[in-house]
């Protein structure tokens, strides 16, 4: 059942974080739904601009609708990840999305406010909620690459002003993470001080953590042992997910880790079976492994086991 992102956030705020997972194809969708049912967790499916272009945006929508039919027990929201203004309007008008993200964080502050506010007005007119971003994560997102030195943490005072001026429903805050597999050099901790100060200023307001993959080291080693060359990839400490959730991080975005599962499964499969050329056997292994991965993440986010309570609260 597709619900609004706001309904998921109301249930989760301050208790657990809803996992927001990116999908690009049917195998990822199957693994995601299976993992969330196995762990009895609500979730958010995210679609990036790149994902919409990978096959065709209608294909992804059809996959998600079908998955909803195949798994009637699932409770989830559908979200546009890192949208520009034009893509936000397309998704708002499609009637399919629960929420959109307008990412104008690379613009100067006033321009970010102006663009985000326009999107909020259009989305709210259709009952859709908006995630906006303030501060800059490092790494690559879509076609924009932010060099390490230019990544900036969110300023809590500015965050309060930004939320008031734009009317956005949630805020992607930069708290030390970056997108992709190479997140940290040396020190590896989230900026809880920034979260604490934002929560003090805006109690109850949902925050979003991007770039939240943990980049499991055993996964990296297995990929490299099967021919990969991933170098010194490091991610977020999974034990920091729940403490962040208690400070108002209600949505935690995980994409890279799923790509690592895919790469590990396929590299090992074809290394061990060099004469094989049917993609379905490794595809089946991937769906199972991805489901296991998703279930394990939902445990760490605290969303595992919340499905029945959420269902009951939606009926009230
Ligand atoms: O933050 C970006 C997400 O990981 C989506 O990545 O734009 O390559 O689909 P993508
Ligand atoms: P990772 O790919 O680093 O997990 O980040 C995902 C993300 O932020 C999607 O918006
Ligand atoms: Zn992101």
mmCIF file of C-alpha atoms and ligand atoms in Angstrom:
data_model
loop_
_atom_site.group_PDB
_atom_site.id
_atom_site.type_symbol
_atom_site.label_atom_id
_atom_site.label_comp_id
_atom_site.label_asym_id
_atom_site.label_seq_id
_atom_site.Cartn_x
_atom_site.Cartn_y
_atom_site.Cartn_z
ATOM 1 C CA UNK A 1 0.000 0.000 0.000
ATOM 2 C CA UNK A 2 1.392 3.369 -0.995
ATOM 3 C CA UNK A 3 1.017 5.957 1.790
ATOM 4 C CA UNK A 4 2.197 9.525 2.135
ATOM 5 C CA UNK A 5 5.702 10.203 3.305
ATOM 6 C CA UNK A 6 4.180 12.421 6.000
ATOM 7 C CA UNK A 7 2.282 9.413 7.433
ATOM 8 C CA UNK A 8 5.510 7.420 7.654
ATOM 9 C CA UNK A 9 7.337 10.318 9.277
ATOM 10 C CA UNK A 10 4.617 10.892 11.894
ATOM 11 C CA UNK A 11 4.907 7.297 13.055
ATOM 12 C CA UNK A 12 8.704 7.184 13.008
ATOM 13 C CA UNK A 13 9.817 10.576 14.347
ATOM 14 C CA UNK A 14 12.204 10.310 17.292
ATOM 15 C CA UNK A 15 11.766 6.520 17.537
ATOM 16 C CA UNK A 16 13.291 5.043 14.394
ATOM 17 C CA UNK A 17 14.356 5.997 10.857
ATOM 18 C CA UNK A 18 12.566 4.890 7.713
ATOM 19 C CA UNK A 19 14.998 3.330 5.222
ATOM 20 C CA UNK A 20 14.925 5.085 1.836
ATOM 21 C CA UNK A 21 16.314 2.786 -0.818
ATOM 22 C CA UNK A 22 17.013 3.650 -4.472
ATOM 23 C CA UNK A 23 15.804 1.307 -7.170
ATOM 24 C CA UNK A 24 16.584 1.095 -10.881
ATOM 25 C CA UNK A 25 15.196 -2.277 -11.961
ATOM 26 C CA UNK A 26 12.921 -5.212 -11.154
ATOM 27 C CA UNK A 27 15.558 -7.230 -9.281
ATOM 28 C CA UNK A 28 16.235 -4.398 -6.860
ATOM 29 C CA UNK A 29 12.498 -3.897 -6.380
ATOM 30 C CA UNK A 30 11.934 -7.605 -5.609
ATOM 31 C CA UNK A 31 14.832 -7.710 -3.136
ATOM 32 C CA UNK A 32 13.640 -4.515 -1.475
ATOM 33 C CA UNK A 33 10.030 -5.634 -1.015
ATOM 34 C CA UNK A 34 11.063 -9.107 0.159
ATOM 35 C CA UNK A 35 13.533 -7.673 2.665
ATOM 36 C CA UNK A 36 10.965 -5.240 4.047
ATOM 37 C CA UNK A 37 8.325 -7.936 4.408
ATOM 38 C CA UNK A 38 10.828 -10.318 6.033
ATOM 39 C CA UNK A 39 11.715 -7.601 8.542
ATOM 40 C CA UNK A 40 8.143 -6.208 8.793
ATOM 41 C CA UNK A 41 9.321 -2.682 8.067
ATOM 42 C CA UNK A 42 7.764 0.307 6.312
ATOM 43 C CA UNK A 43 10.069 1.896 3.734
ATOM 44 C CA UNK A 44 10.539 4.575 1.090
ATOM 45 C CA UNK A 45 11.365 3.728 -2.518
ATOM 46 C CA UNK A 46 13.460 6.437 -4.097
ATOM 47 C CA UNK A 47 13.814 7.108 -7.777
ATOM 48 C CA UNK A 48 16.653 9.348 -8.958
ATOM 49 C CA UNK A 49 16.699 11.235 -12.253
ATOM 50 C CA UNK A 50 19.304 8.716 -13.440
ATOM 51 C CA UNK A 51 17.003 5.837 -12.506
ATOM 52 C CA UNK A 52 14.114 7.418 -14.437
ATOM 53 C CA UNK A 53 16.333 7.598 -17.513
ATOM 54 C CA UNK A 54 17.959 4.143 -17.116
ATOM 55 C CA UNK A 55 15.113 2.290 -18.842
ATOM 56 C CA UNK A 56 12.056 4.521 -18.902
ATOM 57 C CA UNK A 57 10.300 6.284 -16.030
ATOM 58 C CA UNK A 58 7.067 4.428 -16.905
ATOM 59 C CA UNK A 59 8.876 1.122 -16.534
ATOM 60 C CA UNK A 60 9.912 1.932 -12.968
ATOM 61 C CA UNK A 61 6.438 3.114 -12.038
ATOM 62 C CA UNK A 62 4.952 -0.092 -13.431
ATOM 63 C CA UNK A 63 7.497 -2.196 -11.516
ATOM 64 C CA UNK A 64 6.625 -0.425 -8.267
ATOM 65 C CA UNK A 65 2.861 -0.757 -8.818
ATOM 66 C CA UNK A 66 3.299 -4.463 -9.589
ATOM 67 C CA UNK A 67 5.482 -4.999 -6.533
ATOM 68 C CA UNK A 68 2.731 -3.349 -4.457
ATOM 69 C CA UNK A 69 0.276 -5.936 -5.865
ATOM 70 C CA UNK A 70 2.661 -8.865 -5.322
ATOM 71 C CA UNK A 71 3.306 -7.778 -1.702
ATOM 72 C CA UNK A 72 -0.061 -6.408 -0.489
ATOM 73 C CA UNK A 73 1.208 -6.325 3.094
ATOM 74 C CA UNK A 74 3.923 -3.753 2.266
ATOM 75 C CA UNK A 75 3.494 -0.139 3.425
ATOM 76 C CA UNK A 76 5.696 2.315 1.555
ATOM 77 C CA UNK A 77 6.024 5.766 0.025
ATOM 78 C CA UNK A 78 7.426 6.676 -3.401
ATOM 79 C CA UNK A 79 9.904 9.550 -3.491
ATOM 80 C CA UNK A 80 11.859 11.495 -6.124
ATOM 81 C CA UNK A 81 15.516 11.585 -5.054
ATOM 82 C CA UNK A 82 17.642 14.693 -5.830
ATOM 83 C CA UNK A 83 15.161 16.346 -8.170
ATOM 84 C CA UNK A 84 15.697 19.547 -10.110
ATOM 85 C CA UNK A 85 12.776 21.942 -10.392
ATOM 86 C CA UNK A 86 11.475 20.589 -13.702
ATOM 87 C CA UNK A 87 11.607 16.933 -12.609
ATOM 88 C CA UNK A 88 9.852 17.831 -9.347
ATOM 89 C CA UNK A 89 6.928 19.332 -11.289
ATOM 90 C CA UNK A 90 6.764 16.250 -13.529
ATOM 91 C CA UNK A 91 6.588 13.950 -10.505
ATOM 92 C CA UNK A 92 4.150 16.190 -8.601
ATOM 93 C CA UNK A 93 1.812 16.136 -11.606
ATOM 94 C CA UNK A 94 2.226 12.404 -12.292
ATOM 95 C CA UNK A 95 -0.110 11.443 -9.453
ATOM 96 C CA UNK A 96 2.256 8.598 -8.519
ATOM 97 C CA UNK A 97 4.729 10.151 -6.093
ATOM 98 C CA UNK A 98 4.200 10.561 -2.339
ATOM 99 C CA UNK A 99 6.962 13.165 -2.055
ATOM 100 C CA UNK A 100 9.711 14.878 -4.001
ATOM 101 C CA UNK A 101 13.131 16.169 -3.131
ATOM 102 C CA UNK A 102 14.159 19.519 -4.561
ATOM 103 C CA UNK A 103 17.922 19.698 -4.449
ATOM 104 C CA UNK A 104 19.042 23.261 -5.005
ATOM 105 C CA UNK A 105 21.728 22.997 -2.317
ATOM 106 C CA UNK A 106 24.462 23.880 -4.818
ATOM 107 C CA UNK A 107 22.802 27.283 -5.408
ATOM 108 C CA UNK A 108 23.446 30.370 -3.241
ATOM 109 C CA UNK A 109 21.212 30.450 -0.143
ATOM 110 C CA UNK A 110 18.572 32.901 -1.418
ATOM 111 C CA UNK A 111 18.236 31.075 -4.735
ATOM 112 C CA UNK A 112 17.903 27.738 -2.894
ATOM 113 C CA UNK A 113 15.093 29.292 -0.804
ATOM 114 C CA UNK A 114 13.374 30.710 -3.882
ATOM 115 C CA UNK A 115 13.455 27.485 -5.909
ATOM 116 C CA UNK A 116 12.531 25.252 -2.960
ATOM 117 C CA UNK A 117 9.585 27.513 -2.057
ATOM 118 C CA UNK A 118 8.199 27.361 -5.620
ATOM 119 C CA UNK A 119 8.341 23.557 -5.525
ATOM 120 C CA UNK A 120 6.746 23.439 -2.058
ATOM 121 C CA UNK A 121 3.836 25.606 -3.251
ATOM 122 C CA UNK A 122 3.236 23.391 -6.302
ATOM 123 C CA UNK A 123 3.547 20.162 -4.281
ATOM 124 C CA UNK A 124 1.331 21.259 -1.390
ATOM 125 C CA UNK A 125 -1.399 22.219 -3.852
ATOM 126 C CA UNK A 126 -1.517 18.499 -4.729
ATOM 127 C CA UNK A 127 -1.046 17.134 -1.186
ATOM 128 C CA UNK A 128 2.541 16.027 -1.818
ATOM 129 C CA UNK A 129 5.343 16.713 0.629
ATOM 130 C CA UNK A 130 8.757 18.140 -0.134
ATOM 131 C CA UNK A 131 12.263 17.399 1.099
ATOM 132 C CA UNK A 132 14.717 20.229 0.486
ATOM 133 C CA UNK A 133 18.463 20.328 1.093
ATOM 134 C CA UNK A 134 20.654 22.820 2.879
ATOM 135 C CA UNK A 135 24.416 22.467 3.227
ATOM 136 C CA UNK A 136 26.500 20.411 0.849
ATOM 137 C CA UNK A 137 27.512 16.777 0.997
ATOM 138 C CA UNK A 138 30.751 15.701 -0.672
ATOM 139 C CA UNK A 139 30.890 13.136 -3.465
ATOM 140 C CA UNK A 140 28.881 12.724 -6.640
ATOM 141 C CA UNK A 141 25.135 13.020 -6.959
ATOM 142 C CA UNK A 142 23.557 12.872 -10.375
ATOM 143 C CA UNK A 143 25.859 14.946 -12.592
ATOM 144 C CA UNK A 144 27.102 17.290 -9.855
ATOM 145 C CA UNK A 145 30.419 16.514 -8.176
ATOM 146 C CA UNK A 146 31.247 18.322 -4.936
ATOM 147 C CA UNK A 147 34.947 18.285 -4.064
ATOM 148 C CA UNK A 148 35.751 17.431 -0.426
ATOM 149 C CA UNK A 149 36.916 20.966 0.418
ATOM 150 C CA UNK A 150 33.595 22.426 -0.767
ATOM 151 C CA UNK A 151 31.327 20.173 1.257
ATOM 152 C CA UNK A 152 29.727 22.252 4.038
ATOM 153 C CA UNK A 153 27.804 21.187 7.119
ATOM 154 C CA UNK A 154 24.299 22.561 7.616
ATOM 155 C CA UNK A 155 24.172 25.644 9.817
ATOM 156 C CA UNK A 156 21.312 25.064 12.341
ATOM 157 C CA UNK A 157 20.344 28.737 12.526
ATOM 158 C CA UNK A 158 20.173 28.904 8.733
ATOM 159 C CA UNK A 159 18.206 25.635 8.713
ATOM 160 C CA UNK A 160 15.508 27.174 10.899
ATOM 161 C CA UNK A 161 15.265 30.233 8.652
ATOM 162 C CA UNK A 162 15.245 28.014 5.521
ATOM 163 C CA UNK A 163 12.394 25.819 6.781
ATOM 164 C CA UNK A 164 10.348 28.855 7.809
ATOM 165 C CA UNK A 165 10.852 30.599 4.456
ATOM 166 C CA UNK A 166 10.315 27.578 2.191
ATOM 167 C CA UNK A 167 7.648 25.662 4.142
ATOM 168 C CA UNK A 168 9.407 22.385 3.242
ATOM 169 C CA UNK A 169 8.252 19.252 5.094
ATOM 170 C CA UNK A 170 11.651 17.708 5.753
ATOM 171 C CA UNK A 171 15.240 18.801 5.421
ATOM 172 C CA UNK A 172 18.274 16.965 4.089
ATOM 173 C CA UNK A 173 20.992 18.166 6.418
ATOM 174 C CA UNK A 174 24.713 17.818 5.754
ATOM 175 C CA UNK A 175 26.138 16.205 8.903
ATOM 176 C CA UNK A 176 29.433 14.838 7.623
ATOM 177 C CA UNK A 177 28.406 12.116 5.174
ATOM 178 C CA UNK A 178 28.979 12.093 1.434
ATOM 179 C CA UNK A 179 27.553 10.113 -1.459
ATOM 180 C CA UNK A 180 29.205 6.999 -2.802
ATOM 181 C CA UNK A 181 31.688 4.456 -1.456
ATOM 182 C CA UNK A 182 34.470 6.805 -0.329
ATOM 183 C CA UNK A 183 32.937 8.787 2.515
ATOM 184 C CA UNK A 184 35.602 9.340 5.110
ATOM 185 C CA UNK A 185 39.321 9.781 5.431
ATOM 186 C CA UNK A 186 40.396 8.863 8.953
ATOM 187 C CA UNK A 187 37.750 10.030 11.449
ATOM 188 C CA UNK A 188 34.398 8.400 10.985
ATOM 189 C CA UNK A 189 31.506 9.910 12.893
ATOM 190 C CA UNK A 190 28.368 11.898 12.210
ATOM 191 C CA UNK A 191 28.085 15.480 13.475
ATOM 192 C CA UNK A 192 25.609 14.835 16.278
ATOM 193 C CA UNK A 193 26.195 18.384 17.550
ATOM 194 C CA UNK A 194 24.571 19.752 14.380
ATOM 195 C CA UNK A 195 21.609 17.374 14.729
ATOM 196 C CA UNK A 196 21.128 18.234 18.406
ATOM 197 C CA UNK A 197 21.072 21.961 17.676
ATOM 198 C CA UNK A 198 18.638 21.585 14.761
ATOM 199 C CA UNK A 199 16.331 19.458 16.928
ATOM 200 C CA UNK A 200 16.498 22.017 19.736
ATOM 201 C CA UNK A 201 15.450 24.742 17.312
ATOM 202 C CA UNK A 202 12.833 22.672 15.451
ATOM 203 C CA UNK A 203 11.553 19.878 17.699
ATOM 204 C CA UNK A 204 9.452 17.379 15.746
ATOM 205 C CA UNK A 205 10.748 18.456 12.345
ATOM 206 C CA UNK A 206 11.945 15.471 10.254
ATOM 207 C CA UNK A 207 15.527 15.451 9.007
ATOM 208 C CA UNK A 208 16.992 13.319 6.243
ATOM 209 C CA UNK A 209 20.442 11.793 6.098
ATOM 210 C CA UNK A 210 21.883 11.299 2.621
ATOM 211 C CA UNK A 211 24.982 9.282 1.838
ATOM 212 C CA UNK A 212 24.198 6.775 4.591
ATOM 213 C CA UNK A 213 25.689 3.583 3.154
ATOM 214 C CA UNK A 214 27.970 1.751 5.560
ATOM 215 C CA UNK A 215 30.200 0.295 2.799
ATOM 216 C CA UNK A 216 30.670 -3.060 4.610
ATOM 217 C CA UNK A 217 34.359 -3.943 4.561
ATOM 218 C CA UNK A 218 33.730 -7.671 4.037
ATOM 219 C CA UNK A 219 31.723 -6.735 0.937
ATOM 220 C CA UNK A 220 34.590 -4.580 -0.361
ATOM 221 C CA UNK A 221 37.096 -7.387 0.300
ATOM 222 C CA UNK A 222 34.932 -9.967 -1.479
ATOM 223 C CA UNK A 223 34.524 -7.673 -4.493
ATOM 224 C CA UNK A 224 38.264 -7.063 -4.664
ATOM 225 C CA UNK A 225 39.007 -10.781 -4.232
ATOM 226 C CA UNK A 226 36.811 -11.394 -7.253
ATOM 227 C CA UNK A 227 38.618 -8.889 -9.472
ATOM 228 C CA UNK A 228 37.303 -5.519 -8.220
ATOM 229 C CA UNK A 229 39.519 -2.556 -7.415
ATOM 230 C CA UNK A 230 37.608 -0.557 -4.847
ATOM 231 C CA UNK A 231 40.498 0.985 -2.921
ATOM 232 C CA UNK A 232 39.922 2.494 0.509
ATOM 233 C CA UNK A 233 36.142 2.660 0.491
ATOM 234 C CA UNK A 234 34.637 3.585 3.893
ATOM 235 C CA UNK A 235 31.068 4.330 4.978
ATOM 236 C CA UNK A 236 28.884 5.401 7.908
ATOM 237 C CA UNK A 237 29.085 3.470 11.186
ATOM 238 C CA UNK A 238 25.810 1.508 11.334
ATOM 239 C CA UNK A 239 25.694 1.970 15.108
ATOM 240 C CA UNK A 240 25.117 5.683 14.509
ATOM 241 C CA UNK A 241 21.832 5.187 12.604
ATOM 242 C CA UNK A 242 19.624 4.847 15.690
ATOM 243 C CA UNK A 243 21.233 7.641 17.738
ATOM 244 C CA UNK A 244 20.697 9.894 14.691
ATOM 245 C CA UNK A 245 17.066 8.749 14.462
ATOM 246 C CA UNK A 246 16.472 9.731 18.098
ATOM 247 C CA UNK A 247 17.713 13.226 17.192
ATOM 248 C CA UNK A 248 15.137 13.617 14.437
ATOM 249 C CA UNK A 249 16.692 11.863 11.437
ATOM 250 C CA UNK A 250 13.533 10.205 10.162
ATOM 251 C CA UNK A 251 14.699 9.118 6.692
ATOM 252 C CA UNK A 252 18.027 7.427 6.016
ATOM 253 C CA UNK A 253 19.097 7.131 2.353
ATOM 254 C CA UNK A 254 21.000 4.003 1.340
ATOM 255 C CA UNK A 255 21.999 3.325 -2.248
ATOM 256 C CA UNK A 256 25.708 2.497 -2.634
ATOM 257 C CA UNK A 257 25.503 -0.527 -0.294
ATOM 258 C CA UNK A 258 22.908 -2.114 -2.584
ATOM 259 C CA UNK A 259 25.196 -1.593 -5.572
ATOM 260 C CA UNK A 260 27.995 -3.311 -3.635
ATOM 261 C CA UNK A 261 25.743 -6.335 -3.017
ATOM 262 C CA UNK A 262 25.015 -6.476 -6.772
ATOM 263 C CA UNK A 263 28.704 -6.189 -7.692
ATOM 264 C CA UNK A 264 29.821 -8.811 -5.170
ATOM 265 C CA UNK A 265 27.169 -11.331 -6.264
ATOM 266 C CA UNK A 266 27.863 -10.939 -9.962
ATOM 267 C CA UNK A 267 31.668 -10.820 -9.733
ATOM 268 C CA UNK A 268 31.758 -13.950 -7.559
ATOM 269 C CA UNK A 269 29.202 -15.757 -9.696
ATOM 270 C CA UNK A 270 31.027 -15.273 -12.976
ATOM 271 C CA UNK A 271 34.443 -15.857 -11.383
ATOM 272 C CA UNK A 272 33.245 -19.207 -10.041
ATOM 273 C CA UNK A 273 31.273 -20.173 -13.154
ATOM 274 C CA UNK A 274 33.241 -18.768 -16.091
ATOM 275 C CA UNK A 275 31.331 -20.891 -18.607
ATOM 276 C CA UNK A 276 27.947 -19.452 -17.479
ATOM 277 C CA UNK A 277 26.154 -16.770 -19.528
ATOM 278 C CA UNK A 278 22.563 -16.921 -18.271
ATOM 279 C CA UNK A 279 21.975 -13.811 -16.136
ATOM 280 C CA UNK A 280 19.045 -15.308 -14.240
ATOM 281 C CA UNK A 281 20.962 -17.537 -11.789
ATOM 282 C CA UNK A 282 23.060 -14.630 -10.433
ATOM 283 C CA UNK A 283 19.962 -12.426 -10.631
ATOM 284 C CA UNK A 284 18.174 -14.824 -8.268
ATOM 285 C CA UNK A 285 21.121 -14.844 -5.887
ATOM 286 C CA UNK A 286 21.164 -11.037 -5.980
ATOM 287 C CA UNK A 287 17.451 -10.765 -5.096
ATOM 288 C CA UNK A 288 17.959 -13.072 -2.094
ATOM 289 C CA UNK A 289 21.113 -11.333 -0.939
ATOM 290 C CA UNK A 290 19.593 -7.883 -1.384
ATOM 291 C CA UNK A 291 16.538 -8.918 0.633
ATOM 292 C CA UNK A 292 18.839 -10.107 3.430
ATOM 293 C CA UNK A 293 20.785 -6.850 3.285
ATOM 294 C CA UNK A 294 17.611 -4.730 3.436
ATOM 295 C CA UNK A 295 16.266 -6.716 6.394
ATOM 296 C CA UNK A 296 19.577 -6.240 8.234
ATOM 297 C CA UNK A 297 19.501 -2.473 7.587
ATOM 298 C CA UNK A 298 15.907 -2.175 8.780
ATOM 299 C CA UNK A 299 16.966 -3.848 12.045
ATOM 300 C CA UNK A 300 19.693 -1.229 12.503
ATOM 301 C CA UNK A 301 17.353 1.664 11.617
ATOM 302 C CA UNK A 302 14.764 0.449 14.118
ATOM 303 C CA UNK A 303 12.087 0.229 11.393
ATOM 304 C CA UNK A 304 11.995 -3.587 11.561
ATOM 305 C CA UNK A 305 8.876 -4.867 13.294
ATOM 306 C CA UNK A 306 6.984 -1.547 12.979
ATOM 307 C CA UNK A 307 4.573 -2.611 10.233
ATOM 308 C CA UNK A 308 1.637 -3.764 12.372
ATOM 309 C CA UNK A 309 1.770 -0.793 14.696
ATOM 310 C CA UNK A 310 1.957 1.562 11.712
ATOM 311 C CA UNK A 311 -0.994 -0.199 10.037
ATOM 312 C CA UNK A 312 -3.060 0.196 13.196
ATOM 313 C CA UNK A 313 -2.124 3.866 13.524
ATOM 314 C CA UNK A 314 -3.143 4.539 9.901
ATOM 315 C CA UNK A 315 -6.675 3.269 10.659
ATOM 316 C CA UNK A 316 -7.188 5.719 13.529
HETATM 317 O O1 LIG B 1 22.346 10.290 -4.207
HETATM 318 C C1 LIG B 1 22.205 9.745 -5.284
HETATM 319 C C2 LIG B 1 21.695 8.362 -5.377
HETATM 320 O O2 LIG B 1 22.651 7.466 -4.898
HETATM 321 C C3 LIG B 1 21.242 8.052 -6.764
HETATM 322 O O3 LIG B 1 22.300 7.801 -7.614
HETATM 323 O O4 LIG B 1 21.861 9.350 -9.490
HETATM 324 O O5 LIG B 1 23.374 7.395 -9.772
HETATM 325 O O6 LIG B 1 20.899 7.062 -9.542
HETATM 326 P P1 LIG B 1 22.100 7.914 -9.219
HETATM 327 P P1 LIG B 2 24.747 6.419 -0.669
HETATM 328 O O1 LIG B 2 24.789 5.988 -2.109
HETATM 329 O O2 LIG B 2 26.031 6.964 -0.196
HETATM 330 O O3 LIG B 2 24.165 5.371 0.167
HETATM 331 O O4 LIG B 2 23.718 7.665 -0.627
HETATM 332 C C1 LIG B 2 22.405 7.477 -1.041
HETATM 333 C C2 LIG B 2 21.676 8.762 -1.128
HETATM 334 O O5 LIG B 2 21.936 9.716 -0.446
HETATM 335 C C3 LIG B 2 20.557 8.822 -2.081
HETATM 336 O O6 LIG B 2 19.987 10.091 -2.121
HETATM 337 ZN ZN1 LIG B 3 21.445 11.659 -1.703
#
